[in-house]
Amino acid sequence: MKAILLTLVLTLFSSVNQLDTLRNAFRKAESDKESAVYFNEVATKSDTIQANLQSAYIGASEIMLSKYHDSPIDKLKQFKKGVKILEEAVKDSPSNIEIRLIRVIIQSNIPSFLTYSDAIASDKKFILESYMSSESDVKQFIKTVAKETSVFNEDELKKLQ
């Protein structure tokens, strides 16, 4: 019985640690190629994170890595691959606030000529409306990311307190 309880506790802590590591890697991935590669590795190797959330992070990592290809064709291929994965995660879990946050951050930072910005307004609205009913760790992550980016304006940031 003690062994089962210990296994459950260790699994829970492993899951929390993997998610924290993944979230931190996401926040830093935009800074340079090394960070983007690390984020992709963490996203693809996380084995205790809910599948659709992991897919959203994998899609985001593919999109972030796309800018480091030399060939415009390869950049576009990887970008489209990432978008497909991320959009599938949103489609499968439309009420997951963290997945919607990932998408709004990605869409807000994509060059406009790629025309991948159609869900920014709806994702922001969803996040602002769902924020108060979210789990505390998700709230903290949203608040941190919102302050670090220019996605949310002053009034919106006040709603995320």
PDB file of C-alpha atoms in Angstrom:
ATOM      1  CA  MET A   1       0.000   0.000   0.000  1.00  0.00           C
ATOM      2  CA  LYS A   2       2.828   2.401   0.883  1.00  0.00           C
ATOM      3  CA  ALA A   3       4.552   1.613  -2.412  1.00  0.00           C
ATOM      4  CA  ILE A   4       1.401   2.461  -4.369  1.00  0.00           C
ATOM      5  CA  LEU A   5       0.955   5.720  -2.474  1.00  0.00           C
ATOM      6  CA  LEU A   6       4.616   6.636  -3.005  1.00  0.00           C
ATOM      7  CA  THR A   7       4.308   5.891  -6.724  1.00  0.00           C
ATOM      8  CA  LEU A   8       1.219   8.097  -6.989  1.00  0.00           C
ATOM      9  CA  VAL A   9       2.902  10.969  -5.150  1.00  0.00           C
ATOM     10  CA  LEU A  10       6.063  10.730  -7.269  1.00  0.00           C
ATOM     11  CA  THR A  11       3.999  10.616 -10.466  1.00  0.00           C
ATOM     12  CA  LEU A  12       2.079  13.709  -9.385  1.00  0.00           C
ATOM     13  CA  PHE A  13       5.279  15.633  -8.632  1.00  0.00           C
ATOM     14  CA  SER A  14       6.839  14.469 -11.901  1.00  0.00           C
ATOM     15  CA  SER A  15       3.813  15.726 -13.811  1.00  0.00           C
ATOM     16  CA  VAL A  16       3.904  19.119 -12.092  1.00  0.00           C
ATOM     17  CA  ASN A  17       7.662  19.425 -12.637  1.00  0.00           C
ATOM     18  CA  GLN A  18       7.378  18.530 -16.322  1.00  0.00           C
ATOM     19  CA  LEU A  19       4.621  21.076 -16.855  1.00  0.00           C
ATOM     20  CA  ASP A  20       6.569  23.803 -15.042  1.00  0.00           C
ATOM     21  CA  THR A  21       9.668  22.968 -17.093  1.00  0.00           C
ATOM     22  CA  LEU A  22       7.629  23.047 -20.298  1.00  0.00           C
ATOM     23  CA  ARG A  23       5.980  26.362 -19.419  1.00  0.00           C
ATOM     24  CA  ASN A  24       9.340  27.946 -18.600  1.00  0.00           C
ATOM     25  CA  ALA A  25      10.848  26.620 -21.829  1.00  0.00           C
ATOM     26  CA  PHE A  26       7.902  28.114 -23.764  1.00  0.00           C
ATOM     27  CA  ARG A  27       8.439  31.517 -22.153  1.00  0.00           C
ATOM     28  CA  LYS A  28      12.139  31.524 -23.094  1.00  0.00           C
ATOM     29  CA  ALA A  29      11.907  29.842 -26.514  1.00  0.00           C
ATOM     30  CA  GLU A  30      11.527  33.062 -28.484  1.00  0.00           C
ATOM     31  CA  SER A  31      14.888  34.420 -27.321  1.00  0.00           C
ATOM     32  CA  ASP A  32      17.254  32.326 -29.472  1.00  0.00           C
ATOM     33  CA  LYS A  33      17.656  29.123 -31.470  1.00  0.00           C
ATOM     34  CA  GLU A  34      19.145  27.159 -28.584  1.00  0.00           C
ATOM     35  CA  SER A  35      16.142  27.986 -26.387  1.00  0.00           C
ATOM     36  CA  ALA A  36      13.723  27.079 -29.187  1.00  0.00           C
ATOM     37  CA  VAL A  37      15.449  23.715 -29.696  1.00  0.00           C
ATOM     38  CA  TYR A  38      15.344  23.058 -25.941  1.00  0.00           C
ATOM     39  CA  PHE A  39      11.635  23.937 -25.858  1.00  0.00           C
ATOM     40  CA  ASN A  40      10.959  21.489 -28.698  1.00  0.00           C
ATOM     41  CA  GLU A  41      12.879  18.736 -26.896  1.00  0.00           C
ATOM     42  CA  VAL A  42      10.999  19.311 -23.641  1.00  0.00           C
ATOM     43  CA  ALA A  43       7.642  19.461 -25.440  1.00  0.00           C
ATOM     44  CA  THR A  44       8.168  16.232 -27.358  1.00  0.00           C
ATOM     45  CA  LYS A  45       9.593  14.294 -24.400  1.00  0.00           C
ATOM     46  CA  SER A  46       7.032  15.270 -21.768  1.00  0.00           C
ATOM     47  CA  ASP A  47       5.175  12.081 -20.936  1.00  0.00           C
ATOM     48  CA  THR A  48       2.938  13.067 -18.025  1.00  0.00           C
ATOM     49  CA  ILE A  49       1.206  16.082 -19.567  1.00  0.00           C
ATOM     50  CA  GLN A  50      -2.330  15.893 -20.934  1.00  0.00           C
ATOM     51  CA  ALA A  51      -2.104  14.928 -24.624  1.00  0.00           C
ATOM     52  CA  ASN A  52      -3.843  17.947 -26.192  1.00  0.00           C
ATOM     53  CA  LEU A  53      -1.884  20.390 -24.046  1.00  0.00           C
ATOM     54  CA  GLN A  54       1.339  18.651 -25.024  1.00  0.00           C
ATOM     55  CA  SER A  55       0.301  18.823 -28.696  1.00  0.00           C
ATOM     56  CA  ALA A  56      -0.311  22.563 -28.379  1.00  0.00           C
ATOM     57  CA  TYR A  57       3.181  23.047 -26.982  1.00  0.00           C
ATOM     58  CA  ILE A  58       4.681  20.830 -29.697  1.00  0.00           C
ATOM     59  CA  GLY A  59       2.874  22.865 -32.364  1.00  0.00           C
ATOM     60  CA  ALA A  60       4.137  26.093 -30.809  1.00  0.00           C
ATOM     61  CA  SER A  61       7.681  24.728 -30.705  1.00  0.00           C
ATOM     62  CA  GLU A  62       7.534  23.745 -34.384  1.00  0.00           C
ATOM     63  CA  ILE A  63       6.339  27.254 -35.265  1.00  0.00           C
ATOM     64  CA  MET A  64       9.123  28.835 -33.217  1.00  0.00           C
ATOM     65  CA  LEU A  65      11.757  26.579 -34.769  1.00  0.00           C
ATOM     66  CA  SER A  66      10.577  27.413 -38.288  1.00  0.00           C
ATOM     67  CA  LYS A  67      12.246  30.819 -38.225  1.00  0.00           C
ATOM     68  CA  TYR A  68      15.696  29.235 -37.900  1.00  0.00           C
ATOM     69  CA  HIS A  69      15.651  27.426 -41.258  1.00  0.00           C
ATOM     70  CA  ASP A  70      17.770  28.930 -44.015  1.00  0.00           C
ATOM     71  CA  SER A  71      15.404  27.968 -46.806  1.00  0.00           C
ATOM     72  CA  PRO A  72      12.124  29.904 -47.046  1.00  0.00           C
ATOM     73  CA  ILE A  73      10.446  26.716 -48.264  1.00  0.00           C
ATOM     74  CA  ASP A  74      11.634  24.783 -45.205  1.00  0.00           C
ATOM     75  CA  LYS A  75      10.559  27.652 -42.943  1.00  0.00           C
ATOM     76  CA  LEU A  76       7.067  27.598 -44.414  1.00  0.00           C
ATOM     77  CA  LYS A  77       6.806  23.785 -44.241  1.00  0.00           C
ATOM     78  CA  GLN A  78       7.732  23.692 -40.576  1.00  0.00           C
ATOM     79  CA  PHE A  79       5.510  26.684 -39.816  1.00  0.00           C
ATOM     80  CA  LYS A  80       2.514  24.963 -41.451  1.00  0.00           C
ATOM     81  CA  LYS A  81       3.302  21.729 -39.605  1.00  0.00           C
ATOM     82  CA  GLY A  82       3.278  23.604 -36.292  1.00  0.00           C
ATOM     83  CA  VAL A  83       0.063  25.460 -37.121  1.00  0.00           C
ATOM     84  CA  LYS A  84      -1.661  22.184 -38.012  1.00  0.00           C
ATOM     85  CA  ILE A  85      -0.636  20.583 -34.702  1.00  0.00           C
ATOM     86  CA  LEU A  86      -1.618  23.635 -32.652  1.00  0.00           C
ATOM     87  CA  GLU A  87      -4.970  24.064 -34.397  1.00  0.00           C
ATOM     88  CA  GLU A  88      -5.759  20.378 -33.907  1.00  0.00           C
ATOM     89  CA  ALA A  89      -5.100  20.771 -30.169  1.00  0.00           C
ATOM     90  CA  VAL A  90      -7.429  23.784 -30.028  1.00  0.00           C
ATOM     91  CA  LYS A  91     -10.093  21.903 -31.992  1.00  0.00           C
ATOM     92  CA  ASP A  92      -9.858  18.912 -29.640  1.00  0.00           C
ATOM     93  CA  SER A  93      -9.848  21.037 -26.444  1.00  0.00           C
ATOM     94  CA  PRO A  94     -11.516  24.370 -27.252  1.00  0.00           C
ATOM     95  CA  SER A  95     -12.214  25.133 -23.596  1.00  0.00           C
ATOM     96  CA  ASN A  96      -8.623  24.614 -22.434  1.00  0.00           C
ATOM     97  CA  ILE A  97      -7.482  28.098 -21.439  1.00  0.00           C
ATOM     98  CA  GLU A  98      -3.774  27.230 -21.563  1.00  0.00           C
ATOM     99  CA  ILE A  99      -4.028  25.941 -25.130  1.00  0.00           C
ATOM    100  CA  ARG A 100      -5.848  29.130 -26.121  1.00  0.00           C
ATOM    101  CA  LEU A 101      -3.124  31.181 -24.389  1.00  0.00           C
ATOM    102  CA  ILE A 102      -0.428  29.352 -26.349  1.00  0.00           C
ATOM    103  CA  ARG A 103      -2.236  30.100 -29.606  1.00  0.00           C
ATOM    104  CA  VAL A 104      -2.820  33.795 -28.853  1.00  0.00           C
ATOM    105  CA  ILE A 105       0.846  34.253 -27.897  1.00  0.00           C
ATOM    106  CA  ILE A 106       1.991  32.518 -31.086  1.00  0.00           C
ATOM    107  CA  GLN A 107      -0.457  34.386 -33.338  1.00  0.00           C
ATOM    108  CA  SER A 108       0.453  37.731 -31.785  1.00  0.00           C
ATOM    109  CA  ASN A 109       4.129  37.180 -32.555  1.00  0.00           C
ATOM    110  CA  ILE A 110       3.858  35.860 -36.103  1.00  0.00           C
ATOM    111  CA  PRO A 111       4.710  38.204 -38.992  1.00  0.00           C
ATOM    112  CA  SER A 112       1.485  39.506 -40.525  1.00  0.00           C
ATOM    113  CA  PHE A 113       2.333  38.278 -44.034  1.00  0.00           C
ATOM    114  CA  LEU A 114       1.845  34.702 -42.778  1.00  0.00           C
ATOM    115  CA  THR A 115      -1.834  35.526 -42.127  1.00  0.00           C
ATOM    116  CA  TYR A 116      -2.079  33.446 -38.969  1.00  0.00           C
ATOM    117  CA  SER A 117      -3.815  35.862 -36.645  1.00  0.00           C
ATOM    118  CA  ASP A 118      -7.501  35.081 -37.062  1.00  0.00           C
ATOM    119  CA  ALA A 119      -8.140  33.873 -33.496  1.00  0.00           C
ATOM    120  CA  ILE A 120      -6.381  36.579 -31.458  1.00  0.00           C
ATOM    121  CA  ALA A 121      -9.537  38.470 -30.486  1.00  0.00           C
ATOM    122  CA  SER A 122     -11.598  35.367 -29.699  1.00  0.00           C
ATOM    123  CA  ASP A 123      -8.770  33.740 -27.720  1.00  0.00           C
ATOM    124  CA  LYS A 124      -8.183  36.891 -25.674  1.00  0.00           C
ATOM    125  CA  LYS A 125     -11.909  37.153 -24.967  1.00  0.00           C
ATOM    126  CA  PHE A 126     -12.044  33.496 -23.922  1.00  0.00           C
ATOM    127  CA  ILE A 127      -8.996  33.862 -21.668  1.00  0.00           C
ATOM    128  CA  LEU A 128     -10.351  36.977 -19.978  1.00  0.00           C
ATOM    129  CA  GLU A 129     -13.766  35.362 -19.432  1.00  0.00           C
ATOM    130  CA  SER A 130     -12.382  32.026 -18.190  1.00  0.00           C
ATOM    131  CA  TYR A 131      -9.488  33.300 -16.108  1.00  0.00           C
ATOM    132  CA  MET A 132     -11.243  33.478 -12.725  1.00  0.00           C
ATOM    133  CA  SER A 133     -12.478  29.879 -12.920  1.00  0.00           C
ATOM    134  CA  SER A 134      -9.049  28.474 -13.839  1.00  0.00           C
ATOM    135  CA  GLU A 135      -6.769  26.490 -11.566  1.00  0.00           C
ATOM    136  CA  SER A 136      -4.294  28.561  -9.569  1.00  0.00           C
ATOM    137  CA  ASP A 137      -1.190  27.295 -11.408  1.00  0.00           C
ATOM    138  CA  VAL A 138      -2.782  28.135 -14.767  1.00  0.00           C
ATOM    139  CA  LYS A 139      -3.793  31.585 -13.493  1.00  0.00           C
ATOM    140  CA  GLN A 140      -0.242  32.247 -12.356  1.00  0.00           C
ATOM    141  CA  PHE A 141       1.155  31.138 -15.719  1.00  0.00           C
ATOM    142  CA  ILE A 142      -1.311  33.331 -17.617  1.00  0.00           C
ATOM    143  CA  LYS A 143      -0.522  36.313 -15.421  1.00  0.00           C
ATOM    144  CA  THR A 144       3.232  35.821 -15.857  1.00  0.00           C
ATOM    145  CA  VAL A 145       3.065  35.401 -19.635  1.00  0.00           C
ATOM    146  CA  ALA A 146       0.635  38.301 -20.014  1.00  0.00           C
ATOM    147  CA  LYS A 147       3.034  40.632 -18.205  1.00  0.00           C
ATOM    148  CA  GLU A 148       6.018  39.457 -20.268  1.00  0.00           C
ATOM    149  CA  THR A 149       4.353  39.972 -23.637  1.00  0.00           C
ATOM    150  CA  SER A 150       2.526  42.795 -25.346  1.00  0.00           C
ATOM    151  CA  VAL A 151      -0.513  40.659 -26.162  1.00  0.00           C
ATOM    152  CA  PHE A 152      -2.743  42.123 -23.459  1.00  0.00           C
ATOM    153  CA  ASN A 153      -3.340  45.846 -23.006  1.00  0.00           C
ATOM    154  CA  GLU A 154      -3.440  47.660 -19.635  1.00  0.00           C
ATOM    155  CA  ASP A 155      -7.175  47.141 -19.096  1.00  0.00           C
ATOM    156  CA  GLU A 156      -6.915  43.454 -19.956  1.00  0.00           C
ATOM    157  CA  LEU A 157      -3.937  42.998 -17.633  1.00  0.00           C
ATOM    158  CA  LYS A 158      -5.979  44.450 -14.760  1.00  0.00           C
ATOM    159  CA  LYS A 159      -8.567  41.721 -15.320  1.00  0.00           C
ATOM    160  CA  LEU A 160      -5.831  39.122 -14.878  1.00  0.00           C
ATOM    161  CA  GLN A 161      -5.117  39.999 -11.247  1.00  0.00           C
TER     162      GLN A 161
END
